[in-house]
CSV table of C-alpha atoms in Angstrom, one decimal:
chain,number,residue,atom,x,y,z
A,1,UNK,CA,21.3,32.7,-12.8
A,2,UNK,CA,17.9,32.4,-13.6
A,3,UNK,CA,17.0,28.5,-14.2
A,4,UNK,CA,16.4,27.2,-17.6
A,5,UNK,CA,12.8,25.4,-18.2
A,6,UNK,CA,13.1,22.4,-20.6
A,7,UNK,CA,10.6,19.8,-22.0
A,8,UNK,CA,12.0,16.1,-21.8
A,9,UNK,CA,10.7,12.8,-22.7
A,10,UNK,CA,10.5,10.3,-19.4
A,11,UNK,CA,9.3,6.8,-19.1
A,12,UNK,CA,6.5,5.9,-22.0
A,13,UNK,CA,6.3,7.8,-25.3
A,14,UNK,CA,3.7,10.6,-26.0
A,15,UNK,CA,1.7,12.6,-23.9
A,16,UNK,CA,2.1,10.1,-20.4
A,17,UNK,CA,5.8,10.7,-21.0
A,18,UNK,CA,6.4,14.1,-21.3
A,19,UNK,CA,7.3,15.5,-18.7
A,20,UNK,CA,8.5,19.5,-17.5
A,21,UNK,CA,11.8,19.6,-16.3
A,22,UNK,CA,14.4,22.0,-15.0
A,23,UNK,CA,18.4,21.9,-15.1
A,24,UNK,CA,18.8,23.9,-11.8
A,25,UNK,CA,19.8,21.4,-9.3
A,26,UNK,CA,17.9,23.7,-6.9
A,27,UNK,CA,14.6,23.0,-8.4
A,28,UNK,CA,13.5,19.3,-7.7
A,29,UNK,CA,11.4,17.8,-10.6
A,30,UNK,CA,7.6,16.5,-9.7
A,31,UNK,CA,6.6,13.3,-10.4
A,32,UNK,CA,3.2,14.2,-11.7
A,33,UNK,CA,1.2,11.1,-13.2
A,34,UNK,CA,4.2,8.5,-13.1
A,35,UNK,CA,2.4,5.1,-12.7
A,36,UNK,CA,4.9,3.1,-9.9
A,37,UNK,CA,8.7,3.4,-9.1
A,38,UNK,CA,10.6,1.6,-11.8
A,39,UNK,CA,12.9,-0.1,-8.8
A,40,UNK,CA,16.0,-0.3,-11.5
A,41,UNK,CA,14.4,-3.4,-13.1
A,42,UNK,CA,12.7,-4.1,-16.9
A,43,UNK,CA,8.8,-3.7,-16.9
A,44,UNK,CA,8.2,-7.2,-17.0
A,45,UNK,CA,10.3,-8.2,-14.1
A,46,UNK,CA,9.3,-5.7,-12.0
A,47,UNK,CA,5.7,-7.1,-12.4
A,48,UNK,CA,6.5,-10.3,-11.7
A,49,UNK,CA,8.9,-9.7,-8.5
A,50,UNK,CA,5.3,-7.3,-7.0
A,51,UNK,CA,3.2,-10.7,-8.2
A,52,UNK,CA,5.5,-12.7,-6.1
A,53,UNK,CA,5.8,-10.3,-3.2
A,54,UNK,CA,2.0,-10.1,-2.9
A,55,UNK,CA,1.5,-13.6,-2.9
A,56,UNK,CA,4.2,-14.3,-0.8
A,57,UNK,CA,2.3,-11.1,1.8
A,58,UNK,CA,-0.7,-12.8,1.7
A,59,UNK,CA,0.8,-16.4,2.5
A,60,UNK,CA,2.8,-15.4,5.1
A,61,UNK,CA,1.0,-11.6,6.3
A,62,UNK,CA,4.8,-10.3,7.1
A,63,UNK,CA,7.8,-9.7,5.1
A,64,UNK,CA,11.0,-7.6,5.1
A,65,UNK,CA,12.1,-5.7,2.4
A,66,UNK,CA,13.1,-2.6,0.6
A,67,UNK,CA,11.4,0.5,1.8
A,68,UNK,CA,10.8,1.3,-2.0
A,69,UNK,CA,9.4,-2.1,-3.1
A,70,UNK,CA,7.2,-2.4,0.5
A,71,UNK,CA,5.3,1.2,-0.7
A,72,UNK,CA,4.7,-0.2,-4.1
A,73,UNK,CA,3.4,-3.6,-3.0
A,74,UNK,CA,1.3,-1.7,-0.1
A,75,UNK,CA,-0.7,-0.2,-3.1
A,76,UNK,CA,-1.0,-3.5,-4.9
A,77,UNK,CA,-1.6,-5.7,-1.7
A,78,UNK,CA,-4.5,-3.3,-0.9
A,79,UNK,CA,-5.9,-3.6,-3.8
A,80,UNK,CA,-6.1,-7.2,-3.8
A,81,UNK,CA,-8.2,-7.8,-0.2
A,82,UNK,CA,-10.0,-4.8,-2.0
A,83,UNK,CA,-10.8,-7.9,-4.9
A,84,UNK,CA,-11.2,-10.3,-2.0
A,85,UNK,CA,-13.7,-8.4,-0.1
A,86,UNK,CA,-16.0,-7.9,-3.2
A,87,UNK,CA,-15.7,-11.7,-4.0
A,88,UNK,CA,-17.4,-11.6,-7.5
A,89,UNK,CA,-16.2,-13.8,-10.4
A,90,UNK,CA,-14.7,-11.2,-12.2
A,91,UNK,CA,-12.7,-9.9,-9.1
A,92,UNK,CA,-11.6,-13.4,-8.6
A,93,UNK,CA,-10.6,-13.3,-12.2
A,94,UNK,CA,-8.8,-10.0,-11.6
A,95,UNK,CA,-6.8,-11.5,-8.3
A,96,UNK,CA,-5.9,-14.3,-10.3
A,97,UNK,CA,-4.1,-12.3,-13.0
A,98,UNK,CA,-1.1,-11.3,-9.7
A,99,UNK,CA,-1.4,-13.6,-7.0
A,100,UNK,CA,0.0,-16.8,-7.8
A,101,UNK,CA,-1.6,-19.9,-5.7
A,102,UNK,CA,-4.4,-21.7,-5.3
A,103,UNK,CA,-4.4,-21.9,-1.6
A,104,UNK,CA,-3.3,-17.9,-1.7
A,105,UNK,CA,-6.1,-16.9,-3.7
A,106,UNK,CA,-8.7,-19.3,-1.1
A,107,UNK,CA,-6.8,-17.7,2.1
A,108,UNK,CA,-7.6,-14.1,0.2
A,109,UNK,CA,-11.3,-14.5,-0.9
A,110,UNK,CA,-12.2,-16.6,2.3
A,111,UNK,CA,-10.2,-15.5,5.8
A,112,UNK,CA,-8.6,-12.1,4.4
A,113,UNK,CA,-12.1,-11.1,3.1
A,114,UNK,CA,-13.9,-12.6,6.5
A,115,UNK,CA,-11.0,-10.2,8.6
A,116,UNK,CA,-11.7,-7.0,7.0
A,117,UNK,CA,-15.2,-6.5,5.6
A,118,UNK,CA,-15.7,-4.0,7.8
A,119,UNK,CA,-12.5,-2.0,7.3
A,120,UNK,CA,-12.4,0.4,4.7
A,121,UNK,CA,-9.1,0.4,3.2
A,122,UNK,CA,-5.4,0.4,5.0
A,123,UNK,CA,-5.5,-3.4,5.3
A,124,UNK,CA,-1.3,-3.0,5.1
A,125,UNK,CA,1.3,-1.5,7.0
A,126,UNK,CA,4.4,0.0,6.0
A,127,UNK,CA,7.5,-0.1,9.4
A,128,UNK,CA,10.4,1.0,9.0
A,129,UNK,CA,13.0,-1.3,10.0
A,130,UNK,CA,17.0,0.3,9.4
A,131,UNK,CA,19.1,0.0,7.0
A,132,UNK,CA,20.5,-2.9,5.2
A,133,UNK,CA,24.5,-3.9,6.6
A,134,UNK,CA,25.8,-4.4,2.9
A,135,UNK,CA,24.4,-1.6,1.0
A,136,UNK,CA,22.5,0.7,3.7
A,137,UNK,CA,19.5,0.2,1.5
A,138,UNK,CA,16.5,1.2,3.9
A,139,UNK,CA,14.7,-1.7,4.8
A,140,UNK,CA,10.9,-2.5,5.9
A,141,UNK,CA,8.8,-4.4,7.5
A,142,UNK,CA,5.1,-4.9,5.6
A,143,UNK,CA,2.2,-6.7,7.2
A,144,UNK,CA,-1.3,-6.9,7.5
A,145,UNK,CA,-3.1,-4.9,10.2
A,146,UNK,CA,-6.0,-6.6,12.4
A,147,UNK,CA,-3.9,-10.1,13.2
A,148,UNK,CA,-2.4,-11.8,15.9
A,149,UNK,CA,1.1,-11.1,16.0
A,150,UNK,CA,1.2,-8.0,14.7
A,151,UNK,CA,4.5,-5.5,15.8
A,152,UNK,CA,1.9,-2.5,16.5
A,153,UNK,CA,-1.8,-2.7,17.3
A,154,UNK,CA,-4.2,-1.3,14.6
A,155,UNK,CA,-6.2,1.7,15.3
A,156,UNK,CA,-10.0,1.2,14.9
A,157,UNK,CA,-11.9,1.9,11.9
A,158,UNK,CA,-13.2,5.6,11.9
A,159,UNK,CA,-16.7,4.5,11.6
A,160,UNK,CA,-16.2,2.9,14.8
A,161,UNK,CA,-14.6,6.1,16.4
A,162,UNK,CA,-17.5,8.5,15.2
A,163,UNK,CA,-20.5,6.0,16.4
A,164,UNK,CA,-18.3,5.6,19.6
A,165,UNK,CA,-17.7,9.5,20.1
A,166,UNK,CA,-21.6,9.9,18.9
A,167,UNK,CA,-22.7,7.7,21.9
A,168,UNK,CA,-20.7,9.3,24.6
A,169,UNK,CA,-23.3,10.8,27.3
A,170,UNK,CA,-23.3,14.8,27.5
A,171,UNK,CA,-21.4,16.2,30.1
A,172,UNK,CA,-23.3,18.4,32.2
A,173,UNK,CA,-21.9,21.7,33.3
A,174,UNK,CA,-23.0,22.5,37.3
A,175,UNK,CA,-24.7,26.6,36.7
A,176,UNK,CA,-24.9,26.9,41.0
A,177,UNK,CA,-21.0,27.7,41.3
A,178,UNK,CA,-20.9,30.9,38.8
């Protein structure tokens, strides 16, 4: 049987929400220009459990949970050392509208900022940590990279890897022996 092609209306109204869709089982849907996962919670709460859970990552720089939830807040936690590093008014401003804290938001535009002005992104890391014993949801660890304690040592930037591969010395080849 030849799969039927069908238009559908997902997630907002209009243009964002329309979406092409097919009733074959075999063929899996993509997820073209969907914003975040919706993480079976209302708009609002969802927004406010990723507030807390970044503020709560930045406080403590390691926390279990969900693997789903850890890849959302990895985008969102990102983003806010991104804020830190620039350390403007109006990215202070910006921070301020999701982390909640006032010694948070000092620890992120003073040490976190301090610890990665030279890294260029990937300032979080996603590990996989089993499944949960009630449910068998898939569970997570997310933490900063670069500090002490950390369950895996972070590569080095790849600005450090090209200057180091750039300063090598030139291995000579011995032409007598051919």
């Amino acid at each position: 049987t030849v799969p039927r092609v069908g238009w559908a209306l997902h997630g907002g109204a209009g243009a964002l929400g329309r979406r092409r869709t097919r009733t074959c089982a075999s063929h899996a849907m993509v997820s073209h220009r969907m914003a975040m996962r919706k993480l079976g919670r209302t708009t609002a709460h969802r927004l406010s459990m990723l507030r807390t859970m970044v503020s709560q990552l930045l406080e403590h720089e390691r926390i279990k949970t969900t693997l789903p939830k850890a890849k959302e807040l990895r985008r969102l936690a990102d983003r806010m050392v991104s804020l830190g590093k620039k350390g403007t008014l109006h990215s202070r401003r910006q921070a301020e509208r999701v982390v909640r804290g006032k010694q948070v938001m000092e620890k992120l535009f003073g040490e976190m900022a301090e610890r990665y002005k030279e890294r260029q992104g990937g300032y979080v890391r996603v590990l996989h940590a089993g499944r949960r014993n009630s449910d068998s949801a898939p569970m997570a660890f997310i933490e900063f990279v670069d500090r002490p304690g950390e369950f895996r040592p972070a590569r080095p930037p790849r600005a450090m890897l090209k200057s180091f591969a750039s300063s090598a010395l030139p291995v000579q080849v011995d032409q007598t022996s051919q």
